[in-house]
PDB file of C-alpha atoms in Angstrom:
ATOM      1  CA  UNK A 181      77.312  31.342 -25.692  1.00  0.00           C
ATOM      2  CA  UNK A 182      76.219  28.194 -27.799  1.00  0.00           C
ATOM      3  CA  UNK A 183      76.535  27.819 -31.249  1.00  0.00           C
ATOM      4  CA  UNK A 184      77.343  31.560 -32.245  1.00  0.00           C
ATOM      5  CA  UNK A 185      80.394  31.445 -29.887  1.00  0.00           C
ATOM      6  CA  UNK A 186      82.248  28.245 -31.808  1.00  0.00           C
ATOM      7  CA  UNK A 187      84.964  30.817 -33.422  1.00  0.00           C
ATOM      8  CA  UNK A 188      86.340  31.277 -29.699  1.00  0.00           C
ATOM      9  CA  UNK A 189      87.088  27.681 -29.501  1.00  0.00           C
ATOM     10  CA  UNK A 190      90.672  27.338 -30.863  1.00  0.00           C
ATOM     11  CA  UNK A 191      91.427  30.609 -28.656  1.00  0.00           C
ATOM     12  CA  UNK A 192      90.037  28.983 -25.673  1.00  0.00           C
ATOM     13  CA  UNK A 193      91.494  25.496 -26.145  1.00  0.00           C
ATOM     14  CA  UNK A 194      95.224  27.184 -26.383  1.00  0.00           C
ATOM     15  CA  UNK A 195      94.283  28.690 -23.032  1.00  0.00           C
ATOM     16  CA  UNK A 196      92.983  25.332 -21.302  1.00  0.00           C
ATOM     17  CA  UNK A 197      96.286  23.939 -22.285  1.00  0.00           C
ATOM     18  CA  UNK A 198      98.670  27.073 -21.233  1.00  0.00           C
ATOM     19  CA  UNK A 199     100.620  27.388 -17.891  1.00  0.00           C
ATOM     20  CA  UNK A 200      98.075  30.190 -16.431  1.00  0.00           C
ATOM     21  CA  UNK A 201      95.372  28.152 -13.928  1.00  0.00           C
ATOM     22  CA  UNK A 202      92.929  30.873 -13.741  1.00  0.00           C
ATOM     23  CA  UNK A 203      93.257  31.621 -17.442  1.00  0.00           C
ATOM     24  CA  UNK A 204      92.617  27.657 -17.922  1.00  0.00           C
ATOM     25  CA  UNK A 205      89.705  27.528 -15.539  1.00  0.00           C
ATOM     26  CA  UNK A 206      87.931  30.462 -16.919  1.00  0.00           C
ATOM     27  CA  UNK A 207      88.396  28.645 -20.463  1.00  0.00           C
ATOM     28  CA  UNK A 208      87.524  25.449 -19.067  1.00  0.00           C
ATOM     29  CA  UNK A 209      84.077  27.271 -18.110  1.00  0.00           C
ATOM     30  CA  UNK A 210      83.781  28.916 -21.796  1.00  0.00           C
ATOM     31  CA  UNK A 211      84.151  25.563 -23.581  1.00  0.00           C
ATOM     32  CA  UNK A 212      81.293  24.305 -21.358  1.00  0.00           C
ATOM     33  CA  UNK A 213      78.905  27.092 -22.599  1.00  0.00           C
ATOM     34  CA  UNK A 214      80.084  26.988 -26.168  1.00  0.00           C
ATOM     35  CA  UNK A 215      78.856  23.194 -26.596  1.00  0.00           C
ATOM     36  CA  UNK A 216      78.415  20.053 -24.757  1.00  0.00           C
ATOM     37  CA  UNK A 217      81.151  18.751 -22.072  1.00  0.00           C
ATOM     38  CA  UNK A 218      83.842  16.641 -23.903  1.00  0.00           C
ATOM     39  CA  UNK A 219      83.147  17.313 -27.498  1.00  0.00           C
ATOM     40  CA  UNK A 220      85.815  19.128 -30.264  1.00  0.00           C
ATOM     41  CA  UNK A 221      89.405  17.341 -30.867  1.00  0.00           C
ATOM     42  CA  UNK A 222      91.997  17.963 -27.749  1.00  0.00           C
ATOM     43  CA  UNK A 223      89.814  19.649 -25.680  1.00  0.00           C
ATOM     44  CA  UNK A 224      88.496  16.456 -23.181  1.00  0.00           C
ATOM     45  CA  UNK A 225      92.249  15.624 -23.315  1.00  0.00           C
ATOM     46  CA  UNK A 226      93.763  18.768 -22.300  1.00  0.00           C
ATOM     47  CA  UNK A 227      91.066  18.682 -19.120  1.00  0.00           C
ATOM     48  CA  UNK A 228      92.439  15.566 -18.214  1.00  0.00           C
ATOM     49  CA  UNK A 229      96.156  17.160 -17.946  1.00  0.00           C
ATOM     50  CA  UNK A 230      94.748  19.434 -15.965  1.00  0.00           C
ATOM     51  CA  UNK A 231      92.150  17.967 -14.070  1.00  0.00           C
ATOM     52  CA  UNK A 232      92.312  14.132 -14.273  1.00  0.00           C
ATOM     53  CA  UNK A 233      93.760  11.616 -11.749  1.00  0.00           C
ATOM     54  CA  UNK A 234      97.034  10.032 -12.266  1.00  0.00           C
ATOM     55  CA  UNK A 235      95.452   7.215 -14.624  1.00  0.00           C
ATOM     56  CA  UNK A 236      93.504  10.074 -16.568  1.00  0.00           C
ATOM     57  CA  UNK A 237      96.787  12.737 -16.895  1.00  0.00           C
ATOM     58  CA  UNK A 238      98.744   9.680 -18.106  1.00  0.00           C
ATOM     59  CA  UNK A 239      96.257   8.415 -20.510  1.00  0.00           C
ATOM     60  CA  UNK A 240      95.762  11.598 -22.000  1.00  0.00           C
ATOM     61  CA  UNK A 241      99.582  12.309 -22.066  1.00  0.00           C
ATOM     62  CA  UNK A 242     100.022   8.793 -24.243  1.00  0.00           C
ATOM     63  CA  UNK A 243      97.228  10.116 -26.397  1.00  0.00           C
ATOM     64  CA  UNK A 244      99.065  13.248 -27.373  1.00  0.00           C
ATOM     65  CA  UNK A 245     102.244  11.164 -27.935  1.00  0.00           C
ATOM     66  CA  UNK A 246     100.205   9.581 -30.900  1.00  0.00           C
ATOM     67  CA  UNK A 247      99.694  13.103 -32.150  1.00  0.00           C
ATOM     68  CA  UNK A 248     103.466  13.940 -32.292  1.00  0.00           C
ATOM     69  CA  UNK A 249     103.980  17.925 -33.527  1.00  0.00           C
ATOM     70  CA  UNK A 250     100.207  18.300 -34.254  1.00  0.00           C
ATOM     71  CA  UNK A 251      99.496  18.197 -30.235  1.00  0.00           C
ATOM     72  CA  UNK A 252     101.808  21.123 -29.575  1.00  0.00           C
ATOM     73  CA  UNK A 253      98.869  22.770 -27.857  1.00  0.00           C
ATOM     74  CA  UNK A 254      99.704  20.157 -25.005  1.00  0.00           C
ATOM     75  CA  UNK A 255     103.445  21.329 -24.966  1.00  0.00           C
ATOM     76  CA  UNK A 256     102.985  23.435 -21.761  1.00  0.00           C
ATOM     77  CA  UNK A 257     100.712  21.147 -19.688  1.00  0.00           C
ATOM     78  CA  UNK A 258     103.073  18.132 -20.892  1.00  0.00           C
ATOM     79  CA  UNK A 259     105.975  19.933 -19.607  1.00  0.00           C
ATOM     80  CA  UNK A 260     104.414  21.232 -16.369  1.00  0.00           C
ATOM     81  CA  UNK A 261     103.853  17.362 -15.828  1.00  0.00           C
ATOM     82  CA  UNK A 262     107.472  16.617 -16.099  1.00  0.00           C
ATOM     83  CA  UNK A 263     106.895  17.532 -12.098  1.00  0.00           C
ATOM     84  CA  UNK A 264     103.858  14.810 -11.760  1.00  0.00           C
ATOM     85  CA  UNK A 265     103.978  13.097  -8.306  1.00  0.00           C
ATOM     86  CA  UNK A 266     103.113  10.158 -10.183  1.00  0.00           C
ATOM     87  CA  UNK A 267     105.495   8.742 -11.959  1.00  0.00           C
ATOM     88  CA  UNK A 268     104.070   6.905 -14.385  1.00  0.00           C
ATOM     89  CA  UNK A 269     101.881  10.626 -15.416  1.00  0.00           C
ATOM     90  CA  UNK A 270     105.185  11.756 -15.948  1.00  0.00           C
ATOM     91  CA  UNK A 271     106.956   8.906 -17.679  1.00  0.00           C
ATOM     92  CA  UNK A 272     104.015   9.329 -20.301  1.00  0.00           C
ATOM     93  CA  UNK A 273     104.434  13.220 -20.808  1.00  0.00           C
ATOM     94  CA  UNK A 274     107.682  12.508 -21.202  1.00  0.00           C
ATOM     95  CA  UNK A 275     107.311  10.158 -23.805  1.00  0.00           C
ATOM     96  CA  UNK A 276     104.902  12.548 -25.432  1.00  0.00           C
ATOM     97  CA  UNK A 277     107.477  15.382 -25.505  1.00  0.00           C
ATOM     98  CA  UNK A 278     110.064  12.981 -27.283  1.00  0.00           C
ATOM     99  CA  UNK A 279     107.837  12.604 -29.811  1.00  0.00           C
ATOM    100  CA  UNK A 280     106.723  16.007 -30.299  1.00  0.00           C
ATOM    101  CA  UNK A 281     110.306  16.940 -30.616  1.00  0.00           C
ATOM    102  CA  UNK A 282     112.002  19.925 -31.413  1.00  0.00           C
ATOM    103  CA  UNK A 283     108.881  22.400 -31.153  1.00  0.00           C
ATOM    104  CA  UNK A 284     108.474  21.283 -27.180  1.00  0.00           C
ATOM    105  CA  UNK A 285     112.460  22.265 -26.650  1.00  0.00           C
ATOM    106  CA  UNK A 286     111.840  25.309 -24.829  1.00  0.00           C
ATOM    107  CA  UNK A 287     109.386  23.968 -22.696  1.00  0.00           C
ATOM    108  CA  UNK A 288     111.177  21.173 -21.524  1.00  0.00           C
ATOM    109  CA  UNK A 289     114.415  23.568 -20.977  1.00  0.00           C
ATOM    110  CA  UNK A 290     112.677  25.814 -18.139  1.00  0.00           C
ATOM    111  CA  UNK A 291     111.566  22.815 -16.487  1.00  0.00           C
ATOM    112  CA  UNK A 292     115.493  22.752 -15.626  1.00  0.00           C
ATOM    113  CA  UNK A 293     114.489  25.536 -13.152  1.00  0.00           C
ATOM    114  CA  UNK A 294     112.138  23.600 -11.913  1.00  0.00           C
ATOM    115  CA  UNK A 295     112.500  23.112  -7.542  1.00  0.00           C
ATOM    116  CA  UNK A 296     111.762  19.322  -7.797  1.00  0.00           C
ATOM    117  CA  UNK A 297     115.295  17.605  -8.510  1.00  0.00           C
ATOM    118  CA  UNK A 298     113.334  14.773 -10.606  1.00  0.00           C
ATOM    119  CA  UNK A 299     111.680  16.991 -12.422  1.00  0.00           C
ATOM    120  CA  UNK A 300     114.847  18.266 -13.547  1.00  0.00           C
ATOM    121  CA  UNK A 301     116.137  15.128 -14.302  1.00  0.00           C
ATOM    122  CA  UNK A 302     113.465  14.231 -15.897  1.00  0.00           C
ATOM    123  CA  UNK A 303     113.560  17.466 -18.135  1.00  0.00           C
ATOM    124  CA  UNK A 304     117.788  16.418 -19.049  1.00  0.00           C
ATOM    125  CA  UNK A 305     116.617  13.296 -20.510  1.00  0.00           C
ATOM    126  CA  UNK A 306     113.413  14.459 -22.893  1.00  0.00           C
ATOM    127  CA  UNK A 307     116.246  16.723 -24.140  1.00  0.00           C
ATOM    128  CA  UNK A 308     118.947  14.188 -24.402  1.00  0.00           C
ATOM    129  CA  UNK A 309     116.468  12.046 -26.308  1.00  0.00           C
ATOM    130  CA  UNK A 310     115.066  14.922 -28.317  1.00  0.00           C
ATOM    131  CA  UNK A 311     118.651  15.111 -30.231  1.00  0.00           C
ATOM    132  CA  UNK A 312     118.612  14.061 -33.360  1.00  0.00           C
ATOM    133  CA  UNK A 313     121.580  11.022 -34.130  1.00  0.00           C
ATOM    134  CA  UNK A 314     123.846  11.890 -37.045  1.00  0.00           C
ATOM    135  CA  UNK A 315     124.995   8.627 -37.373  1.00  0.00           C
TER     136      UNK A 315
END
């Protein structure tokens, strides 16, 4: 705990932002008792994926669409929001997956499995905008 336990961040952080809740919420509780609430890069935006309200998960979703392929720690949580009840949530992780590009790819494609028929839909179009033009 504290200070001596910083070298467990990065580790941790990948797990806030993975597709495994309890893994996340046990992480969530590590970074707490590493350092202060809300302090070290993605790691207050990844809680708001997670966590947030609609206004939060979207706002935190546009963030990491500023980041492009250096938020690919996002790429799961993004994805899993492709299935947001809120659409605008899900308008902006879609956005942010377009802009990560390529390395979010297989992410988006299982959300093709996903049960919800706009998530689906949702998950066609990242990946019809995720092609690159050759004209």
């Amino acid at each position: 705990m504290g200070v001596p336990a910083a070298p467990a961040v990065p580790a941790l952080t990948r797990r806030l932002g993975g597709n495994i809740d309890t893994l996340a919420n046990m992480s969530d509780w590590a970074l707490n008792q590493v350092g202060p609430r809300g302090k070290g890069g993605f790691i207050p935006l990844l809680r708001d994926l997670r966590y947030g309200n609609a206004f939060d998960r979207a706002g935190a979703a546009r963030q990491f669409s500023l980041y492009g392929d250096a938020s690919a720690v996002a790429i799961p949580l993004l994805a899993r929001m492709l299935e947001d009840p809120d659409p605008i949530a899900a308008q902006a992780a879609a956005d942010a997956l377009v802009r990560i590009g390529p390395r979010a790819s297989l992410a988006v494609q299982a959300m093709l499995n996903s049960p919800k028929p706009t998530a689906r839909l949702r998950a066609l179009l990242v990946l019809s905008q995720m092609r690159t033009s050759y004209f």
